[in-house]
Coordinates of C-alpha atoms and ligand atoms in Angstrom, one line a residue:
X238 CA 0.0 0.0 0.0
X239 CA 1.5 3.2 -0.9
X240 CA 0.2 6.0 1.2
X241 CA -0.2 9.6 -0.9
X242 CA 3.1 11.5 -0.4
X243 CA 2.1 14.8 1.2
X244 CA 3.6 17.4 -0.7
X245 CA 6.1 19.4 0.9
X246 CA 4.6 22.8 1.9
X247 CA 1.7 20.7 3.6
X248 CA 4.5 19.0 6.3
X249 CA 5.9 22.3 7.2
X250 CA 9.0 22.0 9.5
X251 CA 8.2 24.0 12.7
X252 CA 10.9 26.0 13.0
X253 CA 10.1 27.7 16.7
X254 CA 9.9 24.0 18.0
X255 CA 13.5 22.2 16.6
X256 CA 14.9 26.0 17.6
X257 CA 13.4 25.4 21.3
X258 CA 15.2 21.8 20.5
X259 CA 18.2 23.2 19.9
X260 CA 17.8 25.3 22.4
X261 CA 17.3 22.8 25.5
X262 CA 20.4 20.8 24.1
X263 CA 22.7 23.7 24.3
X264 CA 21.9 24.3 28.5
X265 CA 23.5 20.7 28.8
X266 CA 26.9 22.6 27.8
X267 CA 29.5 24.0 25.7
X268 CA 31.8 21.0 26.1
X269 CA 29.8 17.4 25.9
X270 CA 32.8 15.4 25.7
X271 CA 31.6 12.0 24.6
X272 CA 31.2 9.4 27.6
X273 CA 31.4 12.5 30.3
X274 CA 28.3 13.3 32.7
X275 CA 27.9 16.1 30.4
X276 CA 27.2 13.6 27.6
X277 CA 25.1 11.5 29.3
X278 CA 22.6 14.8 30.4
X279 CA 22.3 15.3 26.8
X280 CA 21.9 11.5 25.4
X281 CA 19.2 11.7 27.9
X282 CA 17.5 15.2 26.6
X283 CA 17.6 13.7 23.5
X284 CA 15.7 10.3 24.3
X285 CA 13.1 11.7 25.9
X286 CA 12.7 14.1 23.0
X287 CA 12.5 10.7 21.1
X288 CA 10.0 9.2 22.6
X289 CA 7.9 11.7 22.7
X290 CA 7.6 11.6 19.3
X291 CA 7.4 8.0 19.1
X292 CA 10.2 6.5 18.3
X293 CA 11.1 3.1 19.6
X294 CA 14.5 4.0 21.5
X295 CA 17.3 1.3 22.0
X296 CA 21.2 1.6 22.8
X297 CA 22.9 -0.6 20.8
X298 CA 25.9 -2.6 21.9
X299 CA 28.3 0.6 20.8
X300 CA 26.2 2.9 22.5
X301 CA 24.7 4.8 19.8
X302 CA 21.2 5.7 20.3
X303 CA 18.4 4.2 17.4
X304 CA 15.1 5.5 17.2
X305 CA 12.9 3.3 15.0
X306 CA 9.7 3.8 13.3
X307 CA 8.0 1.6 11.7
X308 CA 6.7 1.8 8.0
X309 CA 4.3 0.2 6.0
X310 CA 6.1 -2.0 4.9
X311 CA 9.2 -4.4 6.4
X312 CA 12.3 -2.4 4.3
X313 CA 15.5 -1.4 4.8
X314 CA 15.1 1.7 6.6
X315 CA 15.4 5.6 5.9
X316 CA 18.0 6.6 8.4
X317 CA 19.3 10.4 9.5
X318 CA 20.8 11.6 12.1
X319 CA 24.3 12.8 13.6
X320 CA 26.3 13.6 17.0
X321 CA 25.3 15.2 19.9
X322 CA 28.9 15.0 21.6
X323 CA 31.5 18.0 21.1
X324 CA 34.7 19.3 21.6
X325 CA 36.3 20.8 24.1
X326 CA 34.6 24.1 24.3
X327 CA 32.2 23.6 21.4
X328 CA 29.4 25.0 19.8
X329 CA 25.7 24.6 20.0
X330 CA 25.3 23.4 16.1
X331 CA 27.5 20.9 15.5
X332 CA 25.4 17.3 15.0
X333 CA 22.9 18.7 17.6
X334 CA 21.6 20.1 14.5
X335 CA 21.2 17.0 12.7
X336 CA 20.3 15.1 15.4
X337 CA 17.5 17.6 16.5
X338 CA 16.0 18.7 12.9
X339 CA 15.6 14.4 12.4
X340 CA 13.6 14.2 15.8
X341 CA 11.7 17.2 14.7
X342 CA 11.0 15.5 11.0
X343 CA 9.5 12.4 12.7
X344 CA 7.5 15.2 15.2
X345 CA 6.0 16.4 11.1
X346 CA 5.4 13.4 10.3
X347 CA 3.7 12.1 13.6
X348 CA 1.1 14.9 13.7
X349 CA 0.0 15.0 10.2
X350 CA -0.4 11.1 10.7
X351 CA 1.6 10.0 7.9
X352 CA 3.4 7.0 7.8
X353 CA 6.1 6.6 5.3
X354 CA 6.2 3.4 3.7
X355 CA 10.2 2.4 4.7
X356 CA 10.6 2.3 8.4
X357 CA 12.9 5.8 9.8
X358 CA 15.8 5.4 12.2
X359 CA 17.0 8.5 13.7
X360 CA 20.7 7.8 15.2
X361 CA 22.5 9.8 17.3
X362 CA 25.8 8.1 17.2
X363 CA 28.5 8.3 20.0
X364 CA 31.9 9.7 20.1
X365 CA 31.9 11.5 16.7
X366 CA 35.0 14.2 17.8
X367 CA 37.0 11.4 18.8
X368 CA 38.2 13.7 21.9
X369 CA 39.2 10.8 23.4
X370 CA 39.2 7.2 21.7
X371 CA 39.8 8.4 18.5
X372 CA 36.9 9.8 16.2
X373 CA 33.3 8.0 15.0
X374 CA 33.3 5.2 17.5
X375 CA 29.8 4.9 17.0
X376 CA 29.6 4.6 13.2
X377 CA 32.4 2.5 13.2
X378 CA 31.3 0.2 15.4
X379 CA 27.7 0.0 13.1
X380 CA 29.7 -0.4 9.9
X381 CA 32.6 -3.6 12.0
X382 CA 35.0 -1.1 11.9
X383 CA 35.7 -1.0 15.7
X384 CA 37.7 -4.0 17.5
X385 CA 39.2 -5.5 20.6
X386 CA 42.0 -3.4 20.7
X387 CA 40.0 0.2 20.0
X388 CA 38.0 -1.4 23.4
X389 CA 41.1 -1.7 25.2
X390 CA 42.4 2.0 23.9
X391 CA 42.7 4.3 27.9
X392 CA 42.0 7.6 28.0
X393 CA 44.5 9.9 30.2
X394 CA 42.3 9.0 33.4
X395 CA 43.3 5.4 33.0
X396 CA 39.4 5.1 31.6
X397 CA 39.1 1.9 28.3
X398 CA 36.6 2.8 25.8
X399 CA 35.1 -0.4 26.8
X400 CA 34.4 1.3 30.5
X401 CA 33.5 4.1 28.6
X402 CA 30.8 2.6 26.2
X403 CA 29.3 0.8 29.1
X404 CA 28.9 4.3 30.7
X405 CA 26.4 4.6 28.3
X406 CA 24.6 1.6 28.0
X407 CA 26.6 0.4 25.7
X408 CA 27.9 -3.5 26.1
X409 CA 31.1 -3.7 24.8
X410 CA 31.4 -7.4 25.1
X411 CA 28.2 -7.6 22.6
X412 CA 30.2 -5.2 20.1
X413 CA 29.5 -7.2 16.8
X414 CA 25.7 -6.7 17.7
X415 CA 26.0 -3.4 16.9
X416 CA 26.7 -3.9 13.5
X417 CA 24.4 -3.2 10.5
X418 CA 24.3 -5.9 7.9
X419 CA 24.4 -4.4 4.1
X420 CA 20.4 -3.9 3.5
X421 CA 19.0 -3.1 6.9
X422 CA 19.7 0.7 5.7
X423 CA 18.3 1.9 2.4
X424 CA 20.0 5.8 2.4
X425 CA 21.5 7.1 5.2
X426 CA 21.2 11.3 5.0
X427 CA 22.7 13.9 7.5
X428 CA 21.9 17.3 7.7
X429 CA 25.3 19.3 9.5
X430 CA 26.5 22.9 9.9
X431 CA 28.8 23.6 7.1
X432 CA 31.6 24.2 9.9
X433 CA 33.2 27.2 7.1
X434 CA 32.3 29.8 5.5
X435 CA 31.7 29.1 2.0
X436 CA 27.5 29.1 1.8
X437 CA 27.5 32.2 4.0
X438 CA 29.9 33.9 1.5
X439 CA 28.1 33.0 -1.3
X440 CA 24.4 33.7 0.5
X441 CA 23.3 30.4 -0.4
X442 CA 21.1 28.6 2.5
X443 CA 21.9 25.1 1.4
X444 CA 24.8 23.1 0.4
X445 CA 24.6 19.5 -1.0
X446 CA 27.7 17.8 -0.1
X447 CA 29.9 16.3 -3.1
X448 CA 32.2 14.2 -1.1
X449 CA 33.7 14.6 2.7
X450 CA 37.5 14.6 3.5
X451 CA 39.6 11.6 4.1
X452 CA 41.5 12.4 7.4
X453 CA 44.7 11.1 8.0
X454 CA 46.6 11.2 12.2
X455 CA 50.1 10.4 12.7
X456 CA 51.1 10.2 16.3
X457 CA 54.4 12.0 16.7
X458 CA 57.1 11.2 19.8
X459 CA 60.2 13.6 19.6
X460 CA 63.1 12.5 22.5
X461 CA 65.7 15.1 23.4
X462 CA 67.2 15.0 26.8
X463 CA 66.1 17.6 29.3
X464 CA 68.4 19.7 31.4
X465 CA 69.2 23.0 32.6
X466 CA 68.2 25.9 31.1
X467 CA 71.1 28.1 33.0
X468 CA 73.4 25.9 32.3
X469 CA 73.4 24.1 29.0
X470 CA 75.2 25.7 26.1
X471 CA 73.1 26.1 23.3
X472 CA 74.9 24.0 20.9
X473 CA 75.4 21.2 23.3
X474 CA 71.5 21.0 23.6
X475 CA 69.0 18.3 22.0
X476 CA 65.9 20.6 22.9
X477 CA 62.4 18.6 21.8
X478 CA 60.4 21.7 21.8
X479 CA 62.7 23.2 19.3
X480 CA 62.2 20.2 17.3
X481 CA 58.8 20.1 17.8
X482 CA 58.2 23.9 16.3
X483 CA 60.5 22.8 13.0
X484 CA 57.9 20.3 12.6
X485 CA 54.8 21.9 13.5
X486 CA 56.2 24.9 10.9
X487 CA 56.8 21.9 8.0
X488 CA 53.3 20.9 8.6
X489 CA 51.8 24.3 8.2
X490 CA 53.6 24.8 4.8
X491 CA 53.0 21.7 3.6
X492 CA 49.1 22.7 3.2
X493 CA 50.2 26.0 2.1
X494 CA 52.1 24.3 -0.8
X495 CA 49.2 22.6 -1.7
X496 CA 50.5 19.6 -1.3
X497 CA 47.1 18.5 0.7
X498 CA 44.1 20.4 1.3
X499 CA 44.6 21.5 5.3
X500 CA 47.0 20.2 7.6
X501 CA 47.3 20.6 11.0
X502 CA 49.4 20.3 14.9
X503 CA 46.0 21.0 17.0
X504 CA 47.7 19.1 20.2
X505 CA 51.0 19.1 21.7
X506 CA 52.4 18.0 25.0
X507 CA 55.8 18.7 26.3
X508 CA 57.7 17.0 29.2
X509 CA 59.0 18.4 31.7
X510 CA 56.9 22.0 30.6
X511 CA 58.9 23.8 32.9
X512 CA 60.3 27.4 32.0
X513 CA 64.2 26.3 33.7
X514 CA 64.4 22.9 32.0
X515 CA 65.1 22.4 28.3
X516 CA 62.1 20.4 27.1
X517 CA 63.0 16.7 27.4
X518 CA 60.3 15.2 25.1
X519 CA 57.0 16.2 23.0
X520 CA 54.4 14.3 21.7
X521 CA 51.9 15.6 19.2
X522 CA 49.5 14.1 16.3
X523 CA 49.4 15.5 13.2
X524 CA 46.9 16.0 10.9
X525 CA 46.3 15.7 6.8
X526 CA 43.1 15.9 5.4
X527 CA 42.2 15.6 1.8
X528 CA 39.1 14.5 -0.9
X529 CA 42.3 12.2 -2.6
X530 CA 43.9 9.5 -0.4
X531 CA 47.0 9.9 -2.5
X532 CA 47.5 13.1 -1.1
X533 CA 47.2 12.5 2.4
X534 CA 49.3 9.9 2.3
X535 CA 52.2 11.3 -0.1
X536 CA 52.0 14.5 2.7
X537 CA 52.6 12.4 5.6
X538 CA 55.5 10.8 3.8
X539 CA 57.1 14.5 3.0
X540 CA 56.5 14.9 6.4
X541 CA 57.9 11.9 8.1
X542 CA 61.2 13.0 5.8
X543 CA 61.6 16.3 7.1
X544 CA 61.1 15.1 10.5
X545 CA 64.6 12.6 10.3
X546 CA 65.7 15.9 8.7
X547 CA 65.2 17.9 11.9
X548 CA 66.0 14.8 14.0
X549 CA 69.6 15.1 12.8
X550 CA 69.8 18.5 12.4
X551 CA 69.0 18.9 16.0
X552 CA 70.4 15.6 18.0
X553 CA 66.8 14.6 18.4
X554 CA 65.3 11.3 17.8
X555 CA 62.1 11.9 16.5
X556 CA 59.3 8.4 16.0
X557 CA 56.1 8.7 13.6
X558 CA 53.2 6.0 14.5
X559 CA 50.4 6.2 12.1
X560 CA 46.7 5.8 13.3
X561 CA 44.5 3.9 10.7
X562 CA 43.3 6.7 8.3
X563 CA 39.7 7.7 8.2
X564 CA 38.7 7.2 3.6
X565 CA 37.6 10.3 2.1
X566 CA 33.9 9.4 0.6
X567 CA 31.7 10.4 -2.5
X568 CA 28.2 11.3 -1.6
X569 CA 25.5 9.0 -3.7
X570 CA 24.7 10.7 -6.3
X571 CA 21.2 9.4 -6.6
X572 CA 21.0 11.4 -2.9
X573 CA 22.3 14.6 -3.9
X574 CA 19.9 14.5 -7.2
X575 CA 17.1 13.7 -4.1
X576 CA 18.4 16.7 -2.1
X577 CA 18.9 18.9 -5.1
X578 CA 15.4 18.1 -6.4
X579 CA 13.9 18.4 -2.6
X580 CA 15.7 22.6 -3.3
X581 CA 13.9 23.1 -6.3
X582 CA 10.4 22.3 -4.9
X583 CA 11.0 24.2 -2.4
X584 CA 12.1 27.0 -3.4
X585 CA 15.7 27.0 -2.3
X586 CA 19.0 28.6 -3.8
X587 CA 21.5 25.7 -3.2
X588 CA 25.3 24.5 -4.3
X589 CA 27.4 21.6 -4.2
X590 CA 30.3 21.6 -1.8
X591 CA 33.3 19.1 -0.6
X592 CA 33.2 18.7 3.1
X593 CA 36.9 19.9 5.1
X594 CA 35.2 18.2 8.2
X595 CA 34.8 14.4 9.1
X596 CA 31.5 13.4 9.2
X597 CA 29.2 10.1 10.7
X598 CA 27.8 10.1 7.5
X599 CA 31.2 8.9 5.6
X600 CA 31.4 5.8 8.0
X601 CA 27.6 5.0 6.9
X602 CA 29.1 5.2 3.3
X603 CA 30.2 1.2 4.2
X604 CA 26.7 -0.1 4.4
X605 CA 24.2 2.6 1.9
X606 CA 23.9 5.6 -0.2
X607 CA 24.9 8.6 1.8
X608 CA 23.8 12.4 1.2
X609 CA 25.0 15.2 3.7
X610 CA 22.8 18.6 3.8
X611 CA 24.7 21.7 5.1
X612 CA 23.9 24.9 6.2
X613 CA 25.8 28.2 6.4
X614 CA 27.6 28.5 9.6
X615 CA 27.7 32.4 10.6
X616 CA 31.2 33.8 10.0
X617 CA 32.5 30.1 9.0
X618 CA 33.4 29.5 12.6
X619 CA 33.1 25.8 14.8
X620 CA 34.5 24.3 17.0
X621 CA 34.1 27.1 19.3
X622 CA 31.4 28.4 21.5
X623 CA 31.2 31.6 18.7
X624 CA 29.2 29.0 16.5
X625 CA 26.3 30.2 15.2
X626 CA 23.7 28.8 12.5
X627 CA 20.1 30.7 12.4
X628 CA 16.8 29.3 13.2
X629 CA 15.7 30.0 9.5
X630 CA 18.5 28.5 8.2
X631 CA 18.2 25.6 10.4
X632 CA 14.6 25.5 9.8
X633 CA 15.1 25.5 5.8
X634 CA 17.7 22.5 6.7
X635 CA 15.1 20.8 8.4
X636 CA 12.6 21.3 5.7
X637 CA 15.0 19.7 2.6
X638 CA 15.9 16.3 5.1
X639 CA 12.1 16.5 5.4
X640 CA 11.5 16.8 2.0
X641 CA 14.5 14.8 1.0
X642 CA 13.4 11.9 3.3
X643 CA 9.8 11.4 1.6
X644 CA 10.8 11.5 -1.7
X645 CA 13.1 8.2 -1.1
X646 CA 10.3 7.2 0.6
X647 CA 8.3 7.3 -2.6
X648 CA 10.9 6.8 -5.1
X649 CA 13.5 4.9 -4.0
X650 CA 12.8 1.2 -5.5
X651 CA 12.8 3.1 -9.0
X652 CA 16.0 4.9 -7.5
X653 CA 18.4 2.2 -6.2
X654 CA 17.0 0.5 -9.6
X655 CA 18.5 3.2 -11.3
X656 CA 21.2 3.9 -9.2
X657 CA 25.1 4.3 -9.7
Ligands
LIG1015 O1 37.0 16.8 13.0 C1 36.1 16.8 12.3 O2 36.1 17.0 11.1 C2 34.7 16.6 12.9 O3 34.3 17.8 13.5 N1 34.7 15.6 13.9
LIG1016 MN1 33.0 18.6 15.0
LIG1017 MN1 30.1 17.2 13.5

């Protein structure tokens, strides 16, 4: 039975109600560092938002959250959603948005009584920043891309992700439930804050994303040998901070050289950190990120040689330890011709756009057709409590997942059918 798709202007988004959303998330905090109390405050906002609208809430074995509701029919399912964890010192926007504007499409659909005819999942996964554990736990673990030893990974309290999963109601030692087989999910689309500055720029209130960045981390561990700072001629020293700035300055110009798209030192600890002792040792993590593998990877190799450069130069001894890369993705374009059509309808100026940041989303590439919506973010900034998106731009994202969401509803047998 195929129920009559309501057109779009009749399911409007209400835009006062995902702002009031958005709203209650952000007195949880500025910093909801995945697994923390903090985290948990908000998980908890957002299930009872859930149900309320009458989703069927679990916590898989991972410890993402999956609301499920059911369709007419027993199909793979239409899921959305993002993150509601952040980094330190965060923002309001970033995956709150796309994990509120998916509760409030299912709110639509619930009062105007419609059921679609493929069940809807809304996920909120966990640990997308990766503040600690390393980034898209959540989404890994649903695609079989997290193991033993990511469980037995400590955080600087001592803390295993496996302890920290459970925190959530997670069970760790059930991990492989968590994951999705190919064909439970028919299209997996997530609406984000564009995290830069290129819609606002261009005063267009919607981006369809072309493809999201490939990120790659190299763990970096530079030994000198501390002493003191009174007393140590300067070309007797083997100073690791020293070091360190060579290579932090080699990374910067690496991206500048275009070598890769951005590149970046974000975190850097030094030992002993004391202004009368010549810094010892530093560890940092760079990283590359890039739409083409090869350039990642041909930029951490530049890198790496530099760094034995500086090592001799300076009588340091410098180690890289690469973490496993995270793939750049293409978005399906069966989903961005969804998206882009959902625009037209509605009335909405729109462009196509690579994403700079890491996304859920490109993890859910593994098991369906994926489609990110963005919208501007004001001044291009995230990451930061300064980050602003407004309602009627989140509202108008809203309305295009909405929009976007029903016709795949309708369409998608033909779709897939006629798919890439
Ligand atoms: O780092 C990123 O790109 C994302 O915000 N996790
Ligand atoms: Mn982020
Ligand atoms: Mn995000």
């Amino acid at each position: 039975m195929t129920p009559v798709r309501p057109s779009a202007l009749q399911l409007r988004i209400d835009g006062a109600s995902l702002d009031r959303r958005i709203q209650l998330m952000s007195h949880t905090g500025p910093t909801r560092l995945a697994y923390s109390e903090e985290d948990v405050r908000g998980r908890a906002v957002a299930i009872d938002m859930m149900r309320e609208v009458g989703l069927r809430v679990s916590i898989d074995a991972a410890g993402n959250i999956v609301g499920r509701r059911p369709g007419h029919e027993q199909l793979p399912s239409l899921a959305c959603g993002s993150h509601l964890d952040t980094v330190r010192n965060g923002g309001n926007y970033d995956g709150i948005l796309g994990v509120m504007a998916a509760i409030e499409c299912v709110a639509t659909l619930q009062e105007a009584g419609h059921k679609t005819v493929h069940p809807i999942e809304v996920i909120v996964f966990a640990n997308e920043e990766g503040q600690r554990f390393g980034a898209l736990c959540g989404s890994r673990a649903m695609v079989g891309a997290l193991g033993a030893d990511d469980l037995a990974h400590a955080d600087e309290t001592g803390r295993t992700l496996a302890e920290a999963i459970q925190s959530v109601g997670g069970n760790p030692a059930q991990l492989p439930a968590a994951v999705r087989k190919t064909g439970d999910i028919a299209v997996f689309v997530e609406l984000h804050i564009e995290q830069g500055g290129t819609l606002e720029q261009a005063r267009v209130p919607i981006g369809i994303v072309k493809g999201i960045s490939g990120i790659s981390y190299t763990d970096v561990r530079i030994f000198g040998s501390a002493n003191h700072s009174g007393t140590t001629a300067m070309e007797l020293r083997k100073d690791a901070l020293a070091g360190a700035a060579e290579l932090v300055l080699c990374v910067q110009r690496a991206a500048l050289d275009k070598r890769c798209q951005v590149a970046t030192v974000g975190q850097l600890v030094v030992v002993p950190n004391s202004t009368n002792i010549i810094p010892g040792n530093v560890t940092l993590t760079i990283e590359v990120r890039d739409l083409d593998r090869k350039k990642t990877m041909a930029t951490m190799k530049h890198l790496h040689e530099r760094a034995q450069e500086i090592a001799l130069r300076s009588g340091v001894q410098i180690e890289f330890s690469a973490r496993t890369p995270i793939d750049s993705v293409p978005c399906s374009s069966l989903v961005r011709k969804t998206i882009e059509q959902s625009c037209v309808d509605l009335g909405f100026e729109f462009q196509t756009l690579p994403s700079g940041a890491g996304h859920d989303a490109q993890m859910m590439a593994k098991l369906a057709p994926i489609g990110m919506i963005f919208v501007p973010s004001m001044g291009g900034i995230s990451h930061s409590p300064r980050e602003f998106t407004s309602s009627e731009d989140c509202a108008r994202g809203a309305q295009v997942l909405l929009e976007s969401i029903l016709r795949l509803d309708e369409a998608l047998p033909e779709l897939m059918g006629a798919a890439e």
